[in-house]
Tab-separated table of C-alpha atoms in Angstrom:
chain	number	residue	atom	x	y	z
M	1	MET	CA	6.657	72.896	243.066
M	2	SER	CA	8.318	74.735	245.908
M	3	THR	CA	8.515	78.484	245.977
M	4	THR	CA	11.833	80.254	246.293
M	5	SER	CA	12.798	83.409	248.117
M	6	GLN	CA	13.784	86.675	246.479
M	7	LYS	CA	17.302	86.059	247.821
M	8	HIS	CA	17.338	82.709	245.981
M	9	ARG	CA	16.077	84.217	242.725
M	10	ASP	CA	18.603	87.061	242.911
M	11	PHE	CA	21.499	84.656	243.489
M	12	VAL	CA	20.536	82.291	240.664
M	13	ALA	CA	19.920	85.147	238.213
M	14	GLU	CA	23.539	86.237	237.802
M	15	PRO	CA	27.154	85.058	237.933
M	16	MET	CA	28.457	84.442	241.436
M	17	GLY	CA	31.480	86.694	241.339
M	18	ASP	CA	32.819	87.532	244.782
M	19	LYS	CA	29.531	87.385	246.701
M	20	PRO	CA	29.704	86.713	250.440
M	21	VAL	CA	28.528	83.377	251.815
M	22	THR	CA	25.442	85.135	253.198
M	23	ALA	CA	24.263	85.795	249.630
M	24	LEU	CA	23.333	82.095	249.426
M	25	SER	CA	19.722	81.211	250.027
M	26	GLY	CA	19.264	79.699	253.473
M	27	ILE	CA	22.425	81.280	254.885
M	28	GLY	CA	21.825	84.188	257.234
M	29	GLU	CA	24.220	86.125	259.427
M	30	ALA	CA	24.557	83.467	262.164
M	31	LEU	CA	25.208	80.549	259.798
M	32	GLY	CA	27.394	82.763	257.638
M	33	LYS	CA	29.579	83.582	260.632
M	34	LYS	CA	29.972	79.884	261.494
M	35	LEU	CA	30.949	79.090	257.903
M	36	GLU	CA	33.354	82.045	257.720
M	37	GLU	CA	35.104	80.780	260.863
M	38	GLN	CA	35.806	77.545	258.958
M	39	GLY	CA	37.147	79.350	255.883
M	40	PHE	CA	33.921	79.348	253.854
M	41	ASP	CA	33.722	83.139	253.574
M	42	LYS	CA	32.554	83.448	249.965
M	43	ALA	CA	29.731	81.837	248.052
M	44	PHE	CA	32.212	80.375	245.541
M	45	VAL	CA	34.036	78.536	248.348
M	46	VAL	CA	30.755	76.890	249.398
M	47	LEU	CA	30.103	76.128	245.715
M	48	GLY	CA	33.481	74.362	245.666
M	49	GLN	CA	32.331	72.103	248.502
M	50	PHE	CA	29.075	71.431	246.621
M	51	LEU	CA	31.088	70.432	243.546
M	52	LEU	CA	33.500	68.285	245.589
M	53	LEU	CA	30.450	66.400	246.814
M	54	ARG	CA	29.559	65.826	243.133
M	55	LYS	CA	26.498	68.109	243.274
M	56	ASP	CA	24.772	65.599	245.565
M	57	ARG	CA	22.182	67.805	247.271
M	58	GLU	CA	21.509	65.393	250.138
M	59	LEU	CA	25.186	64.905	250.933
M	60	PHE	CA	25.788	68.651	250.713
M	61	ALA	CA	22.834	69.381	252.999
M	62	GLU	CA	24.230	66.948	255.580
M	63	TRP	CA	27.662	68.581	255.321
M	64	LEU	CA	26.122	72.047	255.755
M	65	LYS	CA	24.160	70.931	258.809
M	66	ASP	CA	27.333	69.506	260.365
M	67	ALA	CA	29.528	72.472	259.400
M	68	SER	CA	27.216	75.305	260.407
M	69	GLY	CA	24.365	73.915	262.461
M	70	ALA	CA	21.890	74.674	259.664
M	71	ASN	CA	18.487	73.082	259.954
M	72	ALA	CA	16.981	70.919	257.201
M	73	ARG	CA	15.070	73.838	255.638
M	74	GLN	CA	18.153	76.079	255.515
M	75	ALA	CA	20.376	73.309	254.150
M	76	GLY	CA	17.757	72.403	251.537
M	77	ALA	CA	17.388	76.016	250.424
M	78	CYS	CA	21.144	76.401	250.051
M	79	SER	CA	21.587	73.151	248.126
M	80	GLN	CA	18.683	74.017	245.804
M	81	CYS	CA	20.162	77.458	245.226
M	82	LEU	CA	23.571	76.027	244.306
M	83	GLN	CA	22.034	73.335	242.098
M	84	GLU	CA	20.006	75.885	240.152
M	85	TRP	CA	23.033	78.176	239.853
M	86	CYS	CA	25.078	75.255	238.452
M	87	ASP	CA	22.311	74.368	236.017
M	88	ALA	CA	22.307	77.951	234.745
M	89	PHE	CA	26.028	78.703	234.646
M	90	LEU	CA	28.032	75.452	234.398
């Protein structure tokens, strides 16, 4: 079982609300800025992309790598975070 960061646990523990994209696990300031430039300024907008891709973690990770330049670890952390949030709140 993989361990998760405090950022991941904090995000998954509560409703998303209006959190910035950088609240997502795996998304720091640099990746957040790249996503914001493409209109993905809030965590819920990135969640929308995850849902459009039918919660397919691999497909989402590939999209995130293409959209922001995320590496495999960052993309995996973000997709896991969104999957666990969906499992808890959808």
